[in-house]
Backbone as CSV, one residue per row, in Angstrom:
resi,resn,N_x,N_y,N_z,CA_x,CA_y,CA_z,C_x,C_y,C_z
1,GLY,177.019,-22.224,-58.918,177.114,-22.776,-57.886,176.111,-22.361,-57.238
2,GLY,175.934,-22.850,-55.239,175.358,-22.457,-54.635,175.883,-21.898,-53.506
3,VAL,175.131,-21.037,-53.142,175.273,-19.857,-52.288,176.188,-19.876,-50.673
4,THR,177.530,-19.417,-50.631,178.348,-19.881,-49.365,178.251,-19.089,-48.669
5,ALA,178.289,-19.130,-47.379,178.169,-18.122,-45.871,178.949,-19.041,-45.080
6,PHE,179.202,-17.839,-44.549,180.675,-18.077,-43.048,179.732,-17.974,-41.915
7,ALA,180.457,-18.099,-40.986,179.781,-18.081,-39.413,180.985,-17.881,-38.629
8,THR,181.088,-16.840,-37.855,182.174,-16.961,-37.293,181.252,-16.945,-35.561
9,LEU,182.057,-17.690,-34.743,181.365,-17.648,-33.262,182.656,-17.289,-32.191
10,ALA,182.331,-16.486,-31.117,183.687,-15.963,-30.255,182.529,-15.465,-28.842
11,ALA,183.632,-15.976,-27.815,183.384,-15.382,-26.755,182.630,-13.667,-26.968
12,VAL,181.850,-13.493,-26.194,181.797,-11.853,-25.731,183.291,-11.079,-24.727
13,ALA,183.807,-10.095,-25.610,185.305,-9.534,-25.131,184.961,-9.200,-23.294
14,GLU,185.863,-9.376,-22.857,185.652,-8.951,-20.908,184.916,-7.285,-20.887
15,PRO,185.697,-6.527,-21.707,184.980,-4.931,-21.508,183.586,-4.706,-22.089
16,ALA,182.664,-5.747,-22.837,181.839,-5.518,-22.997,180.805,-6.461,-21.783
17,CYS,181.400,-6.999,-20.964,180.946,-8.159,-20.187,180.986,-7.139,-18.290
18,ARG,182.305,-6.335,-18.906,181.752,-5.442,-17.570,181.229,-4.655,-17.860
19,ALA,180.680,-3.794,-19.211,179.846,-2.963,-19.412,178.843,-2.954,-18.786
20,ARG,178.210,-4.536,-19.164,177.101,-5.245,-19.046,176.469,-5.121,-17.806
21,GLU,177.771,-5.013,-16.912,177.567,-5.477,-15.176,177.002,-4.454,-14.528
22,HIS,178.412,-3.252,-14.628,178.584,-2.349,-14.360,178.265,-0.614,-14.687
23,GLY,178.130,-1.243,-15.820,177.139,-0.110,-16.418,178.923,1.124,-17.159
24,VAL,178.191,2.533,-17.719,180.069,2.760,-18.223,180.066,4.269,-18.050
25,ALA,181.112,5.373,-17.952,181.176,6.005,-17.897,181.520,6.803,-19.172
26,VAL,180.406,7.680,-19.634,180.498,8.409,-21.083,180.872,10.069,-21.190
27,ARG,181.444,10.011,-22.237,182.428,11.761,-22.402,181.070,12.118,-24.161
28,THR,180.633,13.363,-24.182,179.959,13.534,-24.747,181.607,14.136,-26.009
29,ALA,181.416,14.225,-27.218,181.674,14.841,-28.262,181.654,15.182,-29.245
30,THR,181.253,16.241,-30.086,180.788,16.114,-31.254,180.884,15.695,-32.440
31,ILE,179.916,15.498,-33.418,179.890,14.543,-34.472,180.541,15.924,-35.713
32,GLY,180.077,17.342,-35.542,180.737,17.983,-36.649,179.484,18.321,-37.679
33,VAL,178.297,17.793,-37.305,177.439,18.164,-38.642,176.005,18.576,-37.677
34,PRO,175.186,19.108,-38.210,173.863,19.901,-37.884,173.040,17.864,-37.492
35,ALA,172.210,17.892,-36.482,171.535,16.701,-36.728,170.634,16.224,-38.065
36,ASP,170.384,17.147,-38.798,169.408,17.214,-39.969,170.125,16.958,-41.070
37,LEU,171.349,17.022,-40.623,172.760,17.316,-42.363,172.190,15.953,-43.118
38,ARG,172.951,15.087,-42.184,173.098,13.699,-43.466,171.622,13.478,-43.870
39,ARG,170.940,13.683,-43.337,169.317,13.719,-44.046,169.362,13.904,-45.779
40,ALA,170.247,15.241,-45.591,170.222,16.228,-47.257,171.331,15.940,-47.727
41,ALA,172.395,15.047,-47.227,173.612,14.993,-47.562,173.991,13.123,-47.833
42,PRO,173.669,12.488,-48.308,172.896,11.084,-47.964,174.413,10.709,-48.540
43,TRP,175.310,10.682,-49.150,176.980,10.686,-49.497,177.904,10.566,-48.328
44,LEU,177.549,11.273,-47.395,178.398,11.562,-45.761,178.188,9.848,-44.870
45,LEU,176.460,9.327,-45.825,177.003,7.520,-44.991,175.977,7.670,-43.334
46,GLY,175.577,8.360,-43.281,175.503,8.576,-42.427,174.272,7.167,-41.730
47,GLY,173.802,6.534,-40.893,173.215,5.273,-40.863,173.677,4.149,-41.750
48,ALA,174.804,4.192,-42.261,175.344,3.057,-42.819,176.595,2.505,-42.323
49,LYS,176.211,1.678,-41.867,177.375,0.209,-41.351,178.673,0.386,-42.501
50,THR,179.661,1.062,-42.275,180.900,0.724,-43.657,181.920,-0.027,-43.088
51,LEU,183.065,-0.080,-44.342,183.858,-1.322,-43.908,184.758,-0.027,-42.766
52,SER,184.857,1.307,-43.035,185.603,1.410,-41.890,185.086,2.101,-40.857
53,TYR,185.793,1.937,-39.776,185.158,1.862,-38.322,186.539,2.652,-37.923
54,ALA,187.177,3.854,-38.769,188.478,4.268,-37.824,187.445,5.658,-36.783
55,VAL,186.643,6.326,-37.582,186.258,7.348,-36.605,185.609,7.025,-35.238
56,ASN,185.003,6.019,-35.498,184.297,4.898,-34.558,185.540,4.617,-33.366
57,MET,186.235,4.116,-33.946,187.631,3.879,-33.369,188.136,4.618,-32.128
58,ALA,188.366,5.976,-32.686,189.286,6.905,-32.625,188.933,7.807,-31.619
59,SER,187.552,7.631,-31.768,186.569,8.563,-30.649,186.763,7.790,-29.657
60,GLN,186.156,6.243,-29.795,186.470,5.763,-28.597,188.243,5.611,-27.730
61,ARG,188.633,5.940,-28.352,189.821,5.389,-27.805,190.459,6.709,-26.969
62,TRP,189.973,8.429,-27.249,189.905,9.219,-26.979,189.227,9.460,-25.550
63,ALA,188.138,8.634,-25.939,187.390,8.635,-24.176,188.142,7.783,-23.258
64,GLN,188.826,6.944,-23.613,189.353,5.843,-22.668,190.746,6.915,-22.327
65,SER,190.905,7.962,-23.323,192.249,8.590,-23.014,191.904,9.200,-21.775
66,VAL,190.480,9.965,-21.688,189.665,10.898,-20.774,189.372,10.503,-19.695
67,GLY,189.945,9.059,-19.124,189.079,8.484,-18.057,187.616,7.567,-17.834
68,ALA,187.170,7.900,-19.848,185.763,7.267,-20.060,186.064,6.148,-20.476
69,ASP,184.614,5.405,-20.709,184.642,4.267,-21.470,184.071,4.489,-22.758
70,ASP,183.399,5.050,-22.971,182.487,5.018,-24.401,182.013,6.991,-24.983
71,VAL,181.511,7.053,-25.869,181.435,8.367,-26.264,179.988,8.839,-27.277
72,LEU,179.742,9.708,-26.439,178.168,9.668,-27.358,178.132,11.536,-27.719
73,TRP,177.946,10.658,-28.766,178.374,12.144,-30.051,177.171,12.765,-30.179
74,LEU,177.200,14.294,-30.416,176.440,15.415,-30.403,176.358,16.035,-31.641
75,SER,175.419,16.028,-32.178,175.146,17.433,-33.342,175.985,18.516,-33.240
76,THR,176.072,19.325,-33.978,176.494,21.536,-33.283,175.289,21.667,-32.809
77,GLU,174.394,21.420,-32.642,173.014,21.916,-31.978,172.806,21.549,-30.537
78,GLY,173.813,20.675,-30.381,174.108,20.169,-29.122,172.565,18.751,-28.020
79,TYR,172.794,18.310,-29.679,171.612,17.146,-29.380,172.299,15.502,-29.581
80,ALA,171.933,14.851,-28.570,172.803,13.624,-28.591,172.491,12.715,-29.293
81,LEU,173.224,11.908,-30.258,172.587,11.130,-31.375,172.653,9.886,-31.197
82,GLU,173.972,9.339,-30.637,174.182,7.798,-31.102,175.888,7.758,-30.348
83,ALA,175.904,6.578,-29.983,177.877,6.414,-29.839,178.149,5.503,-30.624
84,PRO,179.382,5.506,-30.788,180.342,4.978,-32.026,179.758,3.391,-32.449
85,THR,179.359,2.651,-31.274,178.919,1.287,-31.686,177.562,0.519,-30.815
86,SER,177.371,1.835,-30.813,175.927,1.313,-30.163,175.153,2.773,-30.228
87,THR,173.421,2.640,-29.447,172.814,3.466,-29.697,172.133,3.964,-27.967
88,LEU,171.913,5.067,-28.107,171.183,5.375,-26.505,169.411,5.678,-26.826
89,VAL,169.184,5.101,-25.013,168.218,4.942,-24.683,167.551,5.268,-23.783
90,TRP,167.420,5.822,-23.783,166.001,6.249,-21.618,165.066,6.456,-21.795
91,GLN,165.109,6.592,-20.130,163.605,6.591,-20.011,162.946,7.806,-19.344
92,ALA,162.329,7.933,-19.208,161.852,9.544,-18.827,159.792,9.596,-18.627
93,GLY,159.520,9.153,-17.163,158.981,8.888,-16.678,157.803,8.003,-17.255
94,GLY,156.884,7.811,-17.752,156.616,6.063,-17.915,156.646,5.747,-19.736
95,ALA,158.204,6.362,-20.539,158.275,5.984,-21.738,159.738,6.071,-21.298
96,LEU,159.908,5.335,-22.380,161.620,4.794,-23.338,161.499,5.338,-24.221
97,CYS,162.400,6.088,-24.635,162.596,6.610,-25.584,163.773,6.835,-26.405
98,THR,164.276,6.518,-27.813,166.122,6.650,-28.056,165.507,7.860,-29.166
99,VAL,166.895,8.446,-30.247,166.804,9.089,-31.220,166.415,9.175,-32.399
100,PRO,164.967,9.861,-32.722,164.869,9.198,-34.233,166.011,8.978,-35.400
101,ALA,165.799,7.551,-35.978,167.297,7.167,-37.078,166.929,8.048,-38.239
102,GLU,165.604,8.805,-38.447,165.729,9.111,-39.943,165.669,10.181,-40.494
103,PRO,165.737,11.031,-39.691,165.725,12.747,-39.463,167.049,12.987,-39.071
104,THR,167.907,12.204,-38.385,169.141,12.114,-38.339,170.104,11.587,-38.869
105,GLY,169.923,11.239,-39.359,170.463,10.055,-40.190,171.394,8.968,-39.663
106,ILE,171.195,8.897,-38.158,172.098,7.937,-37.874,171.802,6.070,-37.956
107,LEU,172.502,5.430,-37.606,172.318,3.843,-37.721,171.221,3.767,-36.775
108,PRO,169.764,2.947,-37.488,168.489,2.934,-36.478,169.051,1.322,-35.426
109,GLY,169.485,1.332,-34.388,170.106,0.395,-33.830,168.435,-0.370,-33.437
110,ILE,169.489,-2.311,-33.750,168.073,-3.231,-33.467,167.780,-3.685,-32.597
111,THR,168.752,-3.428,-31.411,168.464,-3.831,-30.461,167.792,-2.467,-29.551
112,ALA,168.082,-1.672,-29.866,166.747,-0.580,-28.841,165.865,-0.475,-29.649
113,ARG,165.209,-0.684,-30.961,164.087,-0.634,-31.515,163.480,-2.324,-30.960
114,TRP,163.921,-2.765,-31.067,163.536,-4.126,-30.078,162.904,-4.018,-28.766
115,VAL,163.869,-3.464,-27.857,163.325,-3.125,-26.546,161.664,-2.197,-26.760
116,LEU,162.267,-0.606,-27.812,160.942,-0.653,-27.126,159.692,-0.548,-27.894
117,ASP,159.868,-1.887,-29.326,158.818,-2.440,-29.495,158.327,-3.462,-28.538
118,HIS,159.036,-3.801,-27.666,158.684,-4.027,-26.401,158.370,-3.746,-25.335
119,ALA,158.242,-2.300,-25.263,158.347,-1.217,-24.432,156.895,-1.681,-23.284
120,ALA,155.997,-2.004,-23.673,154.779,-2.155,-23.101,155.069,-3.372,-22.250
121,GLN,156.000,-3.930,-22.306,155.659,-5.430,-21.553,156.303,-4.297,-19.948
122,LEU,157.180,-4.043,-19.871,157.212,-3.278,-18.825,156.488,-2.055,-18.600
123,ASP,155.150,-2.455,-18.969,154.458,-1.007,-18.608,154.939,0.673,-18.932
124,LEU,155.438,0.273,-20.114,156.218,1.651,-21.240,156.009,1.909,-22.380
125,GLN,155.306,3.212,-22.303,155.161,3.962,-24.465,156.420,3.922,-24.517
126,ALA,156.709,3.714,-26.122,157.852,4.088,-26.712,157.958,5.651,-27.350
127,HIS,158.985,6.173,-27.430,159.215,7.452,-28.542,160.155,7.354,-28.611
128,GLU,160.361,8.192,-29.512,161.845,9.233,-30.581,161.973,9.999,-30.609
129,ARG,162.734,11.168,-29.616,162.559,12.077,-29.669,164.169,12.855,-29.644
130,MET,164.759,13.953,-29.513,165.990,14.179,-29.713,166.205,14.724,-28.206
131,ILE,167.347,14.576,-27.858,167.624,15.072,-26.151,168.991,15.633,-25.961
132,THR,169.349,16.823,-25.285,170.469,17.316,-25.152,171.144,16.446,-23.896
133,PRO,172.231,16.722,-23.747,173.113,16.153,-22.335,172.576,16.969,-20.888
134,ALA,172.286,17.567,-21.113,171.693,18.618,-19.926,170.493,17.964,-19.416
135,GLU,169.491,17.372,-20.393,168.211,16.907,-20.153,168.697,15.233,-19.692
136,LEU,169.714,14.597,-20.536,169.719,13.156,-20.600,170.033,13.346,-18.860
137,THR,171.407,13.894,-18.128,171.168,13.203,-16.860,169.966,14.020,-15.852
138,ALA,168.913,14.499,-16.425,167.723,14.521,-15.350,166.685,13.484,-15.793
139,VAL,166.682,12.318,-16.949,165.680,11.790,-17.045,166.060,10.769,-15.890
140,ASP,164.985,9.330,-16.008,164.989,8.248,-15.315,166.464,7.279,-15.167
141,GLY,166.412,6.948,-16.545,167.838,5.945,-16.747,167.518,6.239,-18.222
142,ALA,169.052,6.030,-18.394,169.903,6.094,-19.474,171.002,5.027,-19.761
143,TRP,170.848,4.483,-20.919,171.585,3.285,-21.383,172.151,3.381,-22.792
144,LEU,173.126,2.520,-23.193,173.895,2.751,-24.528,173.656,0.869,-24.448
145,LEU,172.879,1.190,-25.904,172.059,-0.770,-26.202,173.090,-1.301,-27.321
146,SER,173.505,-1.778,-27.861,174.205,-2.668,-28.496,174.265,-4.227,-29.092
147,SER,174.327,-5.192,-29.685,173.691,-6.152,-29.667,175.213,-7.054,-29.334
148,VAL,175.646,-6.841,-29.371,177.019,-8.013,-28.212,176.955,-7.041,-27.262
149,ARG,177.255,-5.685,-26.441,177.285,-5.600,-25.494,176.169,-6.047,-24.520
150,GLY,174.710,-5.772,-25.325,173.790,-5.243,-24.830,173.485,-4.364,-24.270
151,ILE,172.853,-4.337,-23.189,172.695,-3.011,-22.332,173.668,-2.412,-20.751
152,ALA,173.941,-1.903,-21.557,175.065,-1.107,-20.410,174.722,0.542,-19.896
153,ALA,174.505,0.516,-18.711,173.915,1.758,-18.178,174.633,3.255,-18.164
154,ILE,174.407,3.836,-18.242,174.967,5.499,-18.413,175.337,5.709,-16.959
155,ARG,176.472,5.142,-16.198,176.623,5.366,-15.342,176.944,7.393,-14.724
156,THR,177.802,8.090,-15.755,178.155,9.650,-15.478,177.939,9.886,-16.900
157,LEU,177.556,10.872,-17.306,177.996,11.702,-18.602,179.001,12.620,-18.078
158,ASP,179.874,13.403,-19.232,180.109,13.964,-18.538,181.510,14.290,-17.212
159,GLY,181.672,13.573,-16.477,181.477,13.325,-14.672,180.327,13.547,-14.139
160,ALA,178.958,14.057,-14.733,177.725,14.021,-13.719,177.475,13.223,-13.320
161,ARG,176.557,12.555,-12.735,176.169,11.120,-11.923,174.657,11.112,-12.857
162,THR,173.924,9.914,-13.407,172.833,9.857,-14.084,171.853,9.299,-12.902
163,ARG,170.727,9.282,-12.921,169.782,8.841,-12.040,169.731,7.445,-12.440
164,THR,170.555,6.837,-13.609,170.077,5.249,-13.786,169.916,4.839,-12.606
165,ALA,168.565,3.723,-12.148,168.578,2.917,-11.381,168.313,1.441,-11.197
166,ALA,169.691,0.606,-11.004,170.045,-0.559,-10.597,168.746,-1.763,-11.199
167,GLU,167.651,-1.365,-10.397,166.800,-1.882,-10.733,165.888,-1.990,-12.682
168,ASP,165.930,-0.569,-12.526,165.162,-0.715,-14.282,166.631,-1.466,-15.336
169,THR,167.543,-1.285,-15.039,168.443,-2.168,-15.735,168.474,-3.153,-15.632
170,ALA,168.523,-3.405,-14.754,167.982,-5.134,-14.554,166.342,-6.035,-15.087
171,ARG,165.559,-4.710,-15.034,164.476,-5.076,-15.901,164.749,-5.326,-17.630
172,LEU,165.319,-4.306,-17.884,165.180,-3.975,-19.366,166.956,-5.226,-19.434
173,ARG,166.984,-5.720,-19.078,168.252,-6.316,-19.421,167.694,-7.900,-19.689
174,GLU,166.838,-7.887,-18.545,165.502,-9.516,-18.720,165.502,-9.025,-19.674
175,LEU,164.151,-8.369,-19.910,163.536,-8.026,-21.390,164.269,-8.419,-22.492
176,LEU,165.238,-7.401,-22.476,166.370,-8.339,-23.618,166.838,-9.275,-23.953
177,GLY,167.325,-10.259,-22.493,167.694,-11.669,-22.656,169.263,-11.521,-22.570
178,TYR,169.794,-10.528,-21.591,171.178,-10.280,-21.571,171.324,-11.193,-20.698
179,PRO,172.498,-11.947,-20.179,172.913,-12.940,-19.144,173.716,-11.805,-18.263
180,VAL,173.278,-12.128,-16.995,175.069,-11.423,-16.445,175.522,-12.439,-15.675
181,ARG,177.114,-12.011,-15.954,178.356,-13.744,-14.972,177.579,-13.161,-13.197
182,GLY,177.908,-14.869,-12.990,177.236,-14.638,-11.427,177.164,-15.742,-10.874
């Protein structure tokens, strides 16, 4: 027989809309492995979407239990890697940056890749590099990107305010095509 395909359509959940509009408070938490371990140990399934999101959801529940909206996972060396359901992107000077997926084994974010591939439309360069939470609080802006939530400005990181400007978030949101209710 022929190919069978199923598709579902649902409204974007209220928490995702709120995060898109107002940003998120983020707490850091260790993922418990060095940044380059998953490259040498592919059986750990870094960079793979699997059927089990247990760790992802447990870490988000923990974040909510301590008054945050989301988690930014750290390597044992203290490098920022990714969030349970989104990709970290930041602006430093004239560049939009994200964590390199290949050497770290993180899941490459489709939305983050798209915005970096189109960074020149905002007169920005695109870079992949490692960053620590301390460095992240000092950059021009920081966001979590996902295909459902879109772009969510990181308002605070471990309680420290970030320098993310509303106009930078608006420019990126417009480039990505994510609407804001209003």
